[in-house]
Amino acid sequence: MRRLAPLTVLAAAALAASACAPADDATGESSPSGTAASGACTPEDLPTLEPGTLTIATDQPAYEPWMVDDTPENGQGFESAVAYAVADQLGYGKDDVTWTRVPFNAAIQPGERPFDFDINQFSITPERQQAVDFSSPYYGVAQAVITTAGSAADGATGLADLRGLRLGAQVATTSLDVLTGVIAPDSDPVVFNTNDDAKLALQNGQVDAIVVDLPTAFYITAAELDNGVIVGQLEDSGASGDQFGLLLEKDSPLTDCVSEAVDALREDGTLGALEQQWLSDVADAPVLS
């Protein structure tokens, strides 16, 4: 069973502190949704939920390698580090950031939001863009199938080996979309409220395998499951455009400034450095086709 490398904290001094750069439409990344920026992208000008404060949301629990110890405030884990890097790029110090918890499914529903942006492995999709805004993507990810040693899914080498099995995924996620659309099992998938529920069902033998994003697959099988096994990643599930973006309220006046911050962090290498630091162990996994 492959285990993740020890995680370390990125020094705050390593984060980029330059002003927001204009968004680069030539990056080839998915286009964010939202309104045009007006005014400067600074704490004095941004109409945040609380003046001078950036309120960031995530789910609870928040899993490694995205957050460490379910504590987004510590700056550890890929998404916590990205959130603080975006805040820094916008001119907010660590003490100017407040965290709140919002369930994944609730965050993507229409309506007002108790946050300025939410970071929680939200894949940018046209359907979601009807209800919410997204920033420029900060990470492109593949989906993966995980199981436990000795299960009916252990040893599967292709999609055909999985279709007759009992499979599950979290509700309203790209993982569930990929399960139904790419694997296309013979029976309806089992749908869970959280990955914790899915993992527990897998441990108890209620499902043969579950679908999660690849970094989460490595963490769950290494640290949370007894005899956890990565069956494999799903071919083209990342290359086909599955990208994570920061989620904002529909037509948020913050969307373009947040996107500009993400673009600047991509261009100056900060996102790449954070990915290497926190997600470097997810490069290798067999491909299921």
C-alpha positions as a printed NumPy array, in Angstrom:
array([[  0.   ,   0.   ,   0.   ],
       [  1.56 ,   3.242,  -1.112],
       [  1.654,   6.008,   1.49 ],
       [  1.786,   9.726,   1.041],
       [  5.032,  11.541,   1.64 ],
       [  5.164,  13.619,   4.842],
       [  3.439,  16.949,   4.455],
       [  5.222,  20.202,   5.168],
       [  4.071,  23.785,   5.591],
       [  4.808,  26.312,   2.879],
       [  6.394,  29.398,   4.379],
       [  4.207,  32.415,   3.962],
       [  7.144,  34.316,   2.541],
       [  7.156,  31.981,  -0.444],
       [  3.697,  33.114,  -1.527],
       [  3.512,  35.674,  -4.285],
       [  2.74 ,  39.191,  -3.13 ],
       [  2.398,  40.933,  -6.453],
       [ -0.723,  42.891,  -7.395],
       [ -3.482,  41.233,  -9.432],
       [ -2.384,  40.659, -13.004],
       [ -4.843,  40.766, -15.903],
       [ -6.469,  37.434, -16.711],
       [ -4.76 ,  35.636, -19.57 ],
       [ -7.273,  34.236, -22.054],
       [ -4.49 ,  32.377, -23.844],
       [ -3.811,  29.965, -20.994],
       [ -6.07 ,  27.289, -22.432],
       [ -7.825,  26.945, -19.067],
       [-11.578,  26.832, -18.587],
       [-13.176,  30.265, -18.686],
       [-14.529,  31.5  , -15.344],
       [-18.061,  32.804, -15.033],
       [-18.965,  36.132, -13.517],
       [-19.216,  39.853, -14.025],
       [-16.572,  42.274, -15.19 ],
       [-14.27 ,  43.663, -12.558],
       [-14.894,  47.218, -11.476],
       [-12.339,  49.214,  -9.524],
       [ -9.136,  47.908,  -7.989],
       [ -8.739,  44.393,  -6.607],
       [ -7.77 ,  45.54 ,  -3.121],
       [ -9.38 ,  45.102,   0.31 ],
       [-10.355,  48.774,   0.277],
       [-12.34 ,  48.343,  -2.936],
       [-13.63 ,  44.773,  -2.82 ],
       [-17.254,  44.476,  -1.592],
       [-16.654,  41.469,   0.637],
       [-19.204,  40.024,   3.034],
       [-17.455,  41.828,   5.896],
       [-15.44 ,  44.97 ,   5.039],
       [-11.7  ,  44.35 ,   5.186],
       [-12.19 ,  40.626,   5.771],
       [-12.14 ,  37.732,   3.307],
       [-14.597,  34.994,   4.309],
       [-13.651,  31.599,   2.834],
       [-15.758,  28.452,   3.094],
       [-15.056,  24.732,   2.91 ],
       [-16.887,  21.56 ,   3.93 ],
       [-16.604,  19.693,   7.218],
       [-14.802,  17.432,   7.52 ],
       [-12.116,  18.712,   5.145],
       [ -9.862,  15.882,   3.989],
       [ -6.13 ,  15.574,   3.407],
       [ -4.288,  16.339,   1.199],
       [ -6.625,  19.31 ,   0.663],
       [ -6.655,  20.371,   4.338],
       [ -4.634,  18.982,   7.239],
       [ -6.258,  17.964,  10.549],
       [ -9.619,  19.326,   9.304],
       [ -8.25 ,  22.774,  10.176],
       [ -8.27 ,  25.117,   7.169],
       [ -6.974,  27.969,   9.33 ],
       [ -3.525,  26.366,   9.644],
       [ -2.576,  26.959,   5.999],
       [ -1.582,  23.307,   5.551],
       [ -2.83 ,  21.151,   2.695],
       [ -3.145,  22.114,  -0.964],
       [ -6.469,  23.944,  -0.842],
       [ -5.796,  25.743,   2.427],
       [ -2.474,  26.945,   1.006],
       [ -4.139,  27.997,  -2.265],
       [ -6.825,  29.911,  -0.364],
       [ -4.239,  31.863,   1.623],
       [ -2.199,  32.481,  -1.52 ],
       [ -5.26 ,  33.974,  -3.241],
       [ -5.981,  36.07 ,  -0.15 ],
       [ -2.388,  37.299,  -0.114],
       [ -2.565,  38.123,  -3.819],
       [ -5.653,  40.244,  -3.131],
       [ -3.945,  42.035,  -0.259],
       [ -5.445,  40.191,   2.718],
       [ -3.126,  39.05 ,   5.486],
       [ -3.704,  35.751,   7.281],
       [ -5.419,  37.585,  10.145],
       [ -7.84 ,  39.125,   7.628],
       [ -9.163,  35.698,   6.58 ],
       [-12.158,  34.081,   8.274],
       [-13.253,  30.487,   7.598],
       [-16.774,  29.095,   7.65 ],
       [-18.147,  25.619,   6.97 ],
       [-20.708,  24.934,   4.243],
       [-21.732,  21.443,   3.024],
       [-20.631,  20.689,  -0.535],
       [-24.125,  20.228,  -1.942],
       [-25.471,  23.36 ,  -0.231],
       [-22.694,  25.49 ,  -1.725],
       [-23.637,  24.713,  -5.318],
       [-27.352,  25.47 ,  -4.866],
       [-28.759,  28.84 ,  -6.039],
       [-29.081,  31.622,  -3.492],
       [-27.099,  33.959,  -1.284],
       [-23.841,  32.717,   0.177],
       [-22.388,  33.149,   3.699],
       [-18.892,  33.466,   2.186],
       [-16.861,  35.394,  -0.367],
       [-15.578,  32.225,  -2.015],
       [-15.644,  28.507,  -1.273],
       [-12.778,  26.083,  -1.922],
       [-13.797,  22.437,  -1.812],
       [-12.761,  20.548,  -4.972],
       [-15.588,  22.075,  -7.002],
       [-15.325,  20.987, -10.614],
       [-16.276,  23.727, -13.08 ],
       [-19.287,  22.522, -15.089],
       [-21.817,  24.332, -17.307],
       [-24.664,  23.07 , -15.118],
       [-23.163,  24.557, -11.972],
       [-22.36 ,  27.799, -13.755],
       [-26.082,  28.393, -14.098],
       [-26.315,  28.749, -10.317],
       [-22.865,  29.962,  -9.201],
       [-19.708,  31.677, -10.428],
       [-16.296,  30.045, -10.666],
       [-12.834,  31.523, -10.698],
       [-10.197,  30.472, -13.175],
       [ -9.205,  26.851, -12.44 ],
       [ -6.496,  26.274,  -9.871],
       [ -6.113,  22.499, -10.41 ],
       [ -6.945,  19.853, -13.019],
       [ -7.763,  16.437, -11.608],
       [ -8.523,  12.863, -12.652],
       [-11.043,  10.588, -10.968],
       [-10.122,   7.207,  -9.501],
       [-11.704,   3.99 ,  -8.242],
       [-10.699,   2.7  ,  -4.812],
       [-11.525,  -0.487,  -2.94 ],
       [-10.133,  -2.776,  -0.237],
       [ -7.847,  -5.756,  -0.704],
       [ -9.724,  -8.924,  -1.538],
       [-12.936,  -7.203,  -2.64 ],
       [-14.716,  -7.987,  -5.895],
       [-13.135,  -4.847,  -7.389],
       [ -9.59 ,  -5.674,  -6.335],
       [ -7.633,  -6.663,  -9.425],
       [ -9.961,  -4.996, -11.938],
       [ -7.988,  -3.771, -14.943],
       [-10.707,  -2.169, -17.048],
       [-14.166,  -0.659, -16.937],
       [-15.795,  -3.911, -18.001],
       [-14.513,  -5.507, -14.793],
       [-16.352,  -2.904, -12.717],
       [-19.732,  -2.615, -14.424],
       [-21.348,  -5.575, -12.685],
       [-20.239,  -4.434,  -9.214],
       [-21.884,  -2.296,  -6.548],
       [-20.271,   1.156,  -6.888],
       [-20.747,   4.446,  -5.051],
       [-19.775,   8.116,  -4.94 ],
       [-20.634,  11.373,  -3.173],
       [-23.783,  13.199,  -4.258],
       [-23.559,  16.14 ,  -6.685],
       [-19.885,  15.529,  -7.512],
       [-17.906,  14.968, -10.687],
       [-16.995,  11.603,  -9.157],
       [-20.657,  10.585,  -9.399],
       [-20.924,  11.99 , -12.924],
       [-17.881,   9.992, -14.012],
       [-19.186,   6.868, -12.291],
       [-22.499,   7.008, -14.157],
       [-21.198,   8.384, -17.458],
       [-17.804,   6.706, -17.875],
       [-18.014,   3.458, -15.905],
       [-21.779,   3.124, -16.601],
       [-22.46 ,   0.337, -14.081],
       [-25.199,  -2.233, -14.68 ],
       [-27.056,  -1.139, -11.525],
       [-27.749,   2.296, -10.09 ],
       [-24.815,   3.67 ,  -8.101],
       [-25.042,   4.099,  -4.35 ],
       [-25.036,   7.821,  -3.56 ],
       [-23.572,   9.194,  -0.32 ],
       [-23.782,  12.591,   1.371],
       [-20.02 ,  12.686,   2.028],
       [-16.862,  10.781,   1.148],
       [-16.73 ,   9.737,   4.81 ],
       [-20.059,   7.937,   4.367],
       [-18.81 ,   6.331,   1.152],
       [-15.587,   5.201,   2.824],
       [-17.516,   3.678,   5.744],
       [-19.792,   1.781,   3.336],
       [-16.713,   0.463,   1.558],
       [-15.174,  -0.669,   4.838],
       [-18.414,  -2.423,   5.794],
       [-18.715,  -4.206,   2.45 ],
       [-21.889,  -2.366,   1.436],
       [-20.236,  -1.372,  -1.842],
       [-17.436,  -3.009,  -3.802],
       [-15.685,   0.246,  -4.728],
       [-16.133,   4.013,  -4.681],
       [-15.081,   6.816,  -7.021],
       [-13.191,   9.852,  -5.677],
       [-10.702,  12.312,  -7.132],
       [ -7.184,  10.949,  -7.483],
       [ -5.432,  12.902,  -4.68 ],
       [ -8.209,  11.907,  -2.272],
       [ -7.863,   8.314,  -3.469],
       [ -4.199,   8.267,  -2.506],
       [ -4.891,   9.718,   0.915],
       [ -7.854,   7.492,   1.771],
       [ -6.109,   4.282,   0.71 ],
       [ -2.871,   5.225,   2.476],
       [ -4.135,   6.694,   5.724],
       [ -7.802,   5.934,   6.312],
       [ -8.63 ,   2.472,   4.948],
       [ -7.318,  -0.834,   6.219],
       [ -5.87 ,  -2.589,   3.16 ],
       [ -6.959,   0.239,   0.871],
       [ -6.308,  -0.249,  -2.84 ],
       [ -6.36 ,   2.17 ,  -5.761],
       [ -7.928,   0.151,  -8.558],
       [ -6.962,   2.818, -11.07 ],
       [ -7.689,   6.244, -12.48 ],
       [-10.329,   6.762, -15.127],
       [ -8.922,   7.52 , -18.542],
       [ -9.29 ,  11.16 , -19.682],
       [-11.328,  12.093, -16.579],
       [ -8.828,  14.898, -15.916],
       [ -7.66 ,  15.744, -19.427],
       [-11.253,  16.108, -20.626],
       [-11.662,  19.314, -18.669],
       [-12.336,  18.36 , -15.046],
       [-10.851,  21.382, -13.293],
       [-11.347,  22.816,  -9.827],
       [-12.344,  26.459,  -9.381],
       [-13.121,  28.698,  -6.436],
       [-16.898,  28.989,  -6.084],
       [-18.618,  32.359,  -5.666],
       [-22.185,  33.613,  -5.589],
       [-23.742,  34.007,  -9.03 ],
       [-22.715,  37.326, -10.618],
       [-20.467,  38.112,  -7.674],
       [-18.578,  41.41 ,  -8.048],
       [-15.547,  39.545,  -6.687],
       [-15.339,  36.894,  -9.421],
       [-13.011,  38.654, -11.836],
       [-10.631,  39.842,  -9.124],
       [-10.462,  36.35 ,  -7.641],
       [ -9.843,  34.906, -11.116],
       [ -7.089,  37.449, -11.734],
       [ -5.48 ,  36.395,  -8.454],
       [ -5.61 ,  32.711,  -9.443],
       [ -4.194,  33.523, -12.889],
       [ -1.333,  35.503, -11.351],
       [ -0.509,  32.625,  -9.003],
       [ -0.457,  30.22 , -11.924],
       [  1.765,  32.484, -13.987],
       [  4.307,  33.154, -11.245],
       [  4.617,  29.44 , -10.402],
       [  2.958,  29.517,  -6.988],
       [  0.21 ,  27.04 ,  -7.911],
       [  2.765,  24.674,  -9.411],
       [  4.91 ,  24.858,  -6.287],
       [  1.93 ,  24.169,  -4.029],
       [  0.854,  21.252,  -6.207],
       [  4.35 ,  19.795,  -6.037],
       [  4.454,  20.242,  -2.264],
       [  1.085,  18.774,  -1.358],
       [  0.068,  16.544,  -4.282],
       [  3.331,  15.129,  -5.623],
       [  2.434,  11.542,  -4.702],
       [ -0.571,  11.359,  -7.045],
       [  1.312,  11.218, -10.335],
       [  1.22 ,   7.435, -10.801],
       [ -1.847,   5.202, -10.867],
       [ -2.914,   2.546, -13.36 ],
       [ -5.365,   3.718, -16.016],
       [ -8.725,   1.981, -16.422],
       [-10.173,   2.019, -19.922]])
